[in-house]
């Protein structure tokens, strides 16, 4: 039925819970800064992070409707304001620290590796189109053992644009050769995954999971309301 499968990541393939707003996350991350001579408390670090993130998003919004930012660049500007000149390795480490400090739970949904593998072995092209940060998305795909199961991985922080912007789909086709004429988008969020698919005129499959927003109209080709990924079209497992 479809030759190209485009998957969302968080809430669709990966069950995840994080809390980046918890004060303890920022207090501990401020220690990471202080270890490098960049003295700042958690509350101030959080405020500066949000302000710099919003500044970068506003700048990026001049070029697209749904922009994204690079977290390393946010931390770079904060460190510079504190008198530091961080290297790329330290910036990557800082992003990973923030992610791990805010992590409550992460796991694959049942059958993910099997389904992705079966789709590819049957000749389908499998792509990931994910909003988020490249540094921790690639690390989490590796940790969960599914990095190798995609023909292309498009991440919003790297593209500078996020779902549901049609430009993100163009990024996927231009950089990874995804054929949208035979594609279906599979995701758990009608505001980003389904709206994006509709904007570029491809089929969509909405899968409702615990992290799906409630009370939002869903205008998808297919709806799976019990979270069972094995019900996606063309899956014969």
Tab-separated table of C-alpha atoms in Angstrom:
chain	number	residue	atom	x	y	z
A	1	UNK	CA	0.000	0.000	0.000
A	2	UNK	CA	2.847	2.385	0.901
A	3	UNK	CA	6.517	2.206	-0.050
A	4	UNK	CA	7.766	5.000	2.239
A	5	UNK	CA	7.137	5.008	5.990
A	6	UNK	CA	7.915	8.194	7.904
A	7	UNK	CA	7.821	7.854	11.682
A	8	UNK	CA	7.640	10.349	14.495
A	9	UNK	CA	9.856	9.349	17.429
A	10	UNK	CA	8.773	10.422	20.911
A	11	UNK	CA	5.351	9.147	21.872
A	12	UNK	CA	5.215	7.013	18.721
A	13	UNK	CA	8.245	4.703	18.819
A	14	UNK	CA	9.709	5.734	22.166
A	15	UNK	CA	7.776	5.992	25.411
A	16	UNK	CA	9.419	8.839	27.294
A	17	UNK	CA	8.812	11.115	30.235
A	18	UNK	CA	11.024	14.084	31.075
A	19	UNK	CA	10.720	17.113	33.332
A	20	UNK	CA	12.921	20.002	32.265
A	21	UNK	CA	11.060	22.417	34.520
A	22	UNK	CA	12.060	20.786	37.795
A	23	UNK	CA	14.248	23.083	39.884
A	24	UNK	CA	16.623	20.255	40.768
A	25	UNK	CA	17.512	19.755	37.103
A	26	UNK	CA	18.815	23.308	36.850
A	27	UNK	CA	20.512	23.280	40.252
A	28	UNK	CA	22.504	20.198	39.274
A	29	UNK	CA	23.264	21.525	35.811
A	30	UNK	CA	24.561	24.734	37.396
A	31	UNK	CA	27.155	22.597	39.211
A	32	UNK	CA	28.356	21.375	35.808
A	33	UNK	CA	28.854	25.023	34.822
A	34	UNK	CA	30.567	25.850	38.118
A	35	UNK	CA	33.006	22.939	37.723
A	36	UNK	CA	34.262	24.780	34.646
A	37	UNK	CA	34.580	28.119	36.415
A	38	UNK	CA	31.246	29.418	35.156
A	39	UNK	CA	29.512	30.270	38.393
A	40	UNK	CA	25.735	30.519	38.210
A	41	UNK	CA	22.832	29.227	40.272
A	42	UNK	CA	20.089	26.988	38.957
A	43	UNK	CA	17.344	29.572	38.832
A	44	UNK	CA	19.473	32.056	36.901
A	45	UNK	CA	20.673	29.338	34.522
A	46	UNK	CA	17.091	28.357	33.764
A	47	UNK	CA	16.086	31.983	33.124
A	48	UNK	CA	19.050	32.590	30.828
A	49	UNK	CA	18.390	29.339	28.963
A	50	UNK	CA	14.771	30.220	28.244
A	51	UNK	CA	15.622	33.772	27.198
A	52	UNK	CA	18.417	32.687	24.830
A	53	UNK	CA	16.325	29.840	23.416
A	54	UNK	CA	13.492	32.240	22.645
A	55	UNK	CA	15.907	34.719	21.077
A	56	UNK	CA	17.296	32.047	18.768
A	57	UNK	CA	13.829	30.801	17.854
A	58	UNK	CA	12.737	34.333	17.003
A	59	UNK	CA	15.762	34.760	14.741
A	60	UNK	CA	15.093	31.443	13.016
A	61	UNK	CA	11.414	32.339	12.557
A	62	UNK	CA	12.444	34.851	9.907
A	63	UNK	CA	13.077	31.904	7.585
A	64	UNK	CA	10.229	29.498	8.377
A	65	UNK	CA	6.923	29.246	10.195
A	66	UNK	CA	7.953	26.533	12.659
A	67	UNK	CA	11.621	27.054	13.577
A	68	UNK	CA	13.877	25.100	15.888
A	69	UNK	CA	17.089	25.866	17.746
A	70	UNK	CA	20.357	24.110	18.587
A	71	UNK	CA	20.712	23.598	22.311
A	72	UNK	CA	24.518	23.679	22.161
A	73	UNK	CA	24.340	27.199	20.765
A	74	UNK	CA	22.087	28.299	23.614
A	75	UNK	CA	24.561	26.999	26.181
A	76	UNK	CA	27.451	28.522	24.229
A	77	UNK	CA	25.952	32.007	24.553
A	78	UNK	CA	25.238	31.526	28.249
A	79	UNK	CA	28.817	30.387	28.869
A	80	UNK	CA	30.189	33.347	26.913
A	81	UNK	CA	28.093	35.732	28.989
A	82	UNK	CA	29.721	34.175	32.054
A	83	UNK	CA	33.200	34.761	30.655
A	84	UNK	CA	33.848	31.346	29.160
A	85	UNK	CA	34.632	30.138	25.639
A	86	UNK	CA	33.427	26.505	25.619
A	87	UNK	CA	34.544	23.908	23.120
A	88	UNK	CA	32.151	21.701	21.200
A	89	UNK	CA	32.862	18.651	23.366
A	90	UNK	CA	31.851	20.535	26.519
A	91	UNK	CA	28.700	21.802	24.833
A	92	UNK	CA	27.692	18.275	23.760
A	93	UNK	CA	28.348	17.082	27.294
A	94	UNK	CA	26.187	19.870	28.707
A	95	UNK	CA	23.259	18.951	26.464
A	96	UNK	CA	23.580	15.290	27.448
A	97	UNK	CA	23.717	16.268	31.132
A	98	UNK	CA	20.543	18.297	30.812
A	99	UNK	CA	18.782	15.421	29.106
A	100	UNK	CA	19.836	12.781	31.611
A	101	UNK	CA	19.044	15.015	34.593
A	102	UNK	CA	15.533	15.616	33.282
A	103	UNK	CA	14.870	11.988	32.309
A	104	UNK	CA	12.219	10.118	34.280
A	105	UNK	CA	11.572	7.179	31.962
A	106	UNK	CA	12.535	5.984	28.478
A	107	UNK	CA	11.816	2.734	26.616
A	108	UNK	CA	10.695	1.441	23.244
A	109	UNK	CA	7.055	0.685	22.697
A	110	UNK	CA	6.349	-2.991	22.181
A	111	UNK	CA	7.356	-4.388	18.798
A	112	UNK	CA	9.164	-1.311	17.478
A	113	UNK	CA	12.419	-2.986	16.432
A	114	UNK	CA	10.577	-5.927	14.909
A	115	UNK	CA	8.215	-3.714	12.928
A	116	UNK	CA	10.924	-1.397	11.575
A	117	UNK	CA	13.072	-4.373	10.638
A	118	UNK	CA	10.195	-6.180	8.926
A	119	UNK	CA	9.234	-3.111	6.919
A	120	UNK	CA	12.785	-2.722	5.619
A	121	UNK	CA	13.207	-6.420	4.883
A	122	UNK	CA	10.029	-6.282	2.779
A	123	UNK	CA	11.548	-3.507	0.664
A	124	UNK	CA	9.979	-0.481	2.295
A	125	UNK	CA	11.945	2.703	2.963
A	126	UNK	CA	11.813	3.767	6.600
A	127	UNK	CA	12.553	7.324	7.726
A	128	UNK	CA	12.489	9.220	10.995
A	129	UNK	CA	11.157	12.781	11.108
A	130	UNK	CA	11.576	14.029	14.652
A	131	UNK	CA	11.319	17.319	16.464
A	132	UNK	CA	14.126	17.525	19.020
A	133	UNK	CA	17.847	17.844	19.529
A	134	UNK	CA	20.288	15.857	17.390
A	135	UNK	CA	22.703	15.299	20.275
A	136	UNK	CA	20.316	13.319	22.442
A	137	UNK	CA	18.090	11.832	19.718
A	138	UNK	CA	20.993	9.982	18.111
A	139	UNK	CA	22.265	8.887	21.526
A	140	UNK	CA	18.853	7.545	22.523
A	141	UNK	CA	18.356	5.746	19.205
A	142	UNK	CA	21.737	4.089	19.767
A	143	UNK	CA	20.970	3.235	23.393
A	144	UNK	CA	17.658	1.632	22.421
A	145	UNK	CA	19.187	-0.272	19.499
A	146	UNK	CA	17.194	1.137	16.582
A	147	UNK	CA	19.554	3.699	15.011
A	148	UNK	CA	20.440	1.307	12.192
A	149	UNK	CA	16.813	0.605	11.266
A	150	UNK	CA	16.223	3.862	9.359
A	151	UNK	CA	17.101	4.791	5.802
A	152	UNK	CA	17.293	8.423	6.870
A	153	UNK	CA	16.971	10.390	10.096
A	154	UNK	CA	15.814	14.018	9.906
A	155	UNK	CA	16.015	15.989	13.158
A	156	UNK	CA	14.542	19.448	13.592
A	157	UNK	CA	17.482	21.009	15.431
A	158	UNK	CA	19.762	20.094	12.549
A	159	UNK	CA	17.277	21.208	9.903
A	160	UNK	CA	16.412	24.446	11.708
A	161	UNK	CA	12.725	23.750	11.085
A	162	UNK	CA	10.219	21.475	12.800
A	163	UNK	CA	6.924	19.692	12.191
A	164	UNK	CA	4.353	20.552	10.982
A	165	UNK	CA	6.269	22.853	8.621
A	166	UNK	CA	6.271	21.528	5.022
A	167	UNK	CA	9.872	22.721	4.795
A	168	UNK	CA	10.860	19.908	7.172
A	169	UNK	CA	9.440	17.351	4.743
A	170	UNK	CA	11.354	19.035	1.936
A	171	UNK	CA	14.481	18.692	4.089
A	172	UNK	CA	13.758	14.954	4.371
A	173	UNK	CA	13.406	14.540	0.624
A	174	UNK	CA	16.366	16.750	-0.289
A	175	UNK	CA	18.790	15.185	2.192
A	176	UNK	CA	17.638	11.573	2.386
A	177	UNK	CA	15.754	10.959	-0.860
A	178	UNK	CA	12.395	10.129	0.696
A	179	UNK	CA	9.710	9.599	-1.960
A	180	UNK	CA	6.619	11.391	-0.692
A	181	UNK	CA	4.486	10.145	-3.592
A	182	UNK	CA	4.283	6.746	-1.880
A	183	UNK	CA	4.552	7.887	1.731
A	184	UNK	CA	2.607	7.642	4.948
A	185	UNK	CA	3.401	9.637	8.095
A	186	UNK	CA	2.921	7.811	11.393
A	187	UNK	CA	2.736	9.806	14.612
A	188	UNK	CA	0.923	10.396	17.881
A	189	UNK	CA	0.318	14.156	17.665
A	190	UNK	CA	-2.426	15.581	15.417
A	191	UNK	CA	-0.984	19.111	15.732
A	192	UNK	CA	2.454	18.241	14.357
A	193	UNK	CA	2.546	14.786	12.742
A	194	UNK	CA	-0.898	14.708	11.153
A	195	UNK	CA	-1.094	18.419	10.344
A	196	UNK	CA	2.323	18.238	8.700
A	197	UNK	CA	1.361	15.250	6.584
A	198	UNK	CA	-1.838	16.984	5.492
A	199	UNK	CA	0.112	20.127	4.595
A	200	UNK	CA	2.303	18.216	2.133
A	201	UNK	CA	-0.532	16.035	0.849
A	202	UNK	CA	0.555	12.603	2.047
A	203	UNK	CA	-1.344	9.881	3.904
A	204	UNK	CA	-1.165	9.802	7.679
A	205	UNK	CA	-1.679	7.340	10.491
A	206	UNK	CA	-2.535	8.697	13.928
A	207	UNK	CA	-1.611	6.390	16.801
A	208	UNK	CA	-2.924	7.455	20.178
A	209	UNK	CA	-0.513	6.839	23.044
A	210	UNK	CA	-0.261	8.078	26.615
A	211	UNK	CA	1.537	11.257	25.547
A	212	UNK	CA	-0.880	12.177	22.750
A	213	UNK	CA	-2.658	15.509	23.330
A	214	UNK	CA	-6.292	15.029	24.252
A	215	UNK	CA	-9.229	16.946	22.846
A	216	UNK	CA	-7.485	17.841	19.587
A	217	UNK	CA	-9.330	17.030	16.327
A	218	UNK	CA	-7.627	14.301	14.275
A	219	UNK	CA	-7.851	14.439	10.482
A	220	UNK	CA	-5.799	11.405	9.496
A	221	UNK	CA	-6.108	8.693	6.865
A	222	UNK	CA	-5.947	5.984	9.541
A	223	UNK	CA	-6.522	6.129	13.287
A	224	UNK	CA	-5.201	3.648	15.856
A	225	UNK	CA	-6.702	4.459	19.229
A	226	UNK	CA	-5.262	1.633	21.326
A	227	UNK	CA	-1.565	2.434	20.849
A	228	UNK	CA	-0.863	-0.823	18.988
A	229	UNK	CA	1.850	-0.063	16.433
A	230	UNK	CA	1.214	-3.437	14.775
A	231	UNK	CA	-1.985	-1.987	13.330
A	232	UNK	CA	-0.194	0.427	11.010
A	233	UNK	CA	-1.105	-0.060	7.337
A	234	UNK	CA	1.044	-2.566	5.496
A	235	UNK	CA	2.349	-4.228	8.662
A	236	UNK	CA	1.871	-7.973	8.497
A	237	UNK	CA	3.466	-9.016	11.790
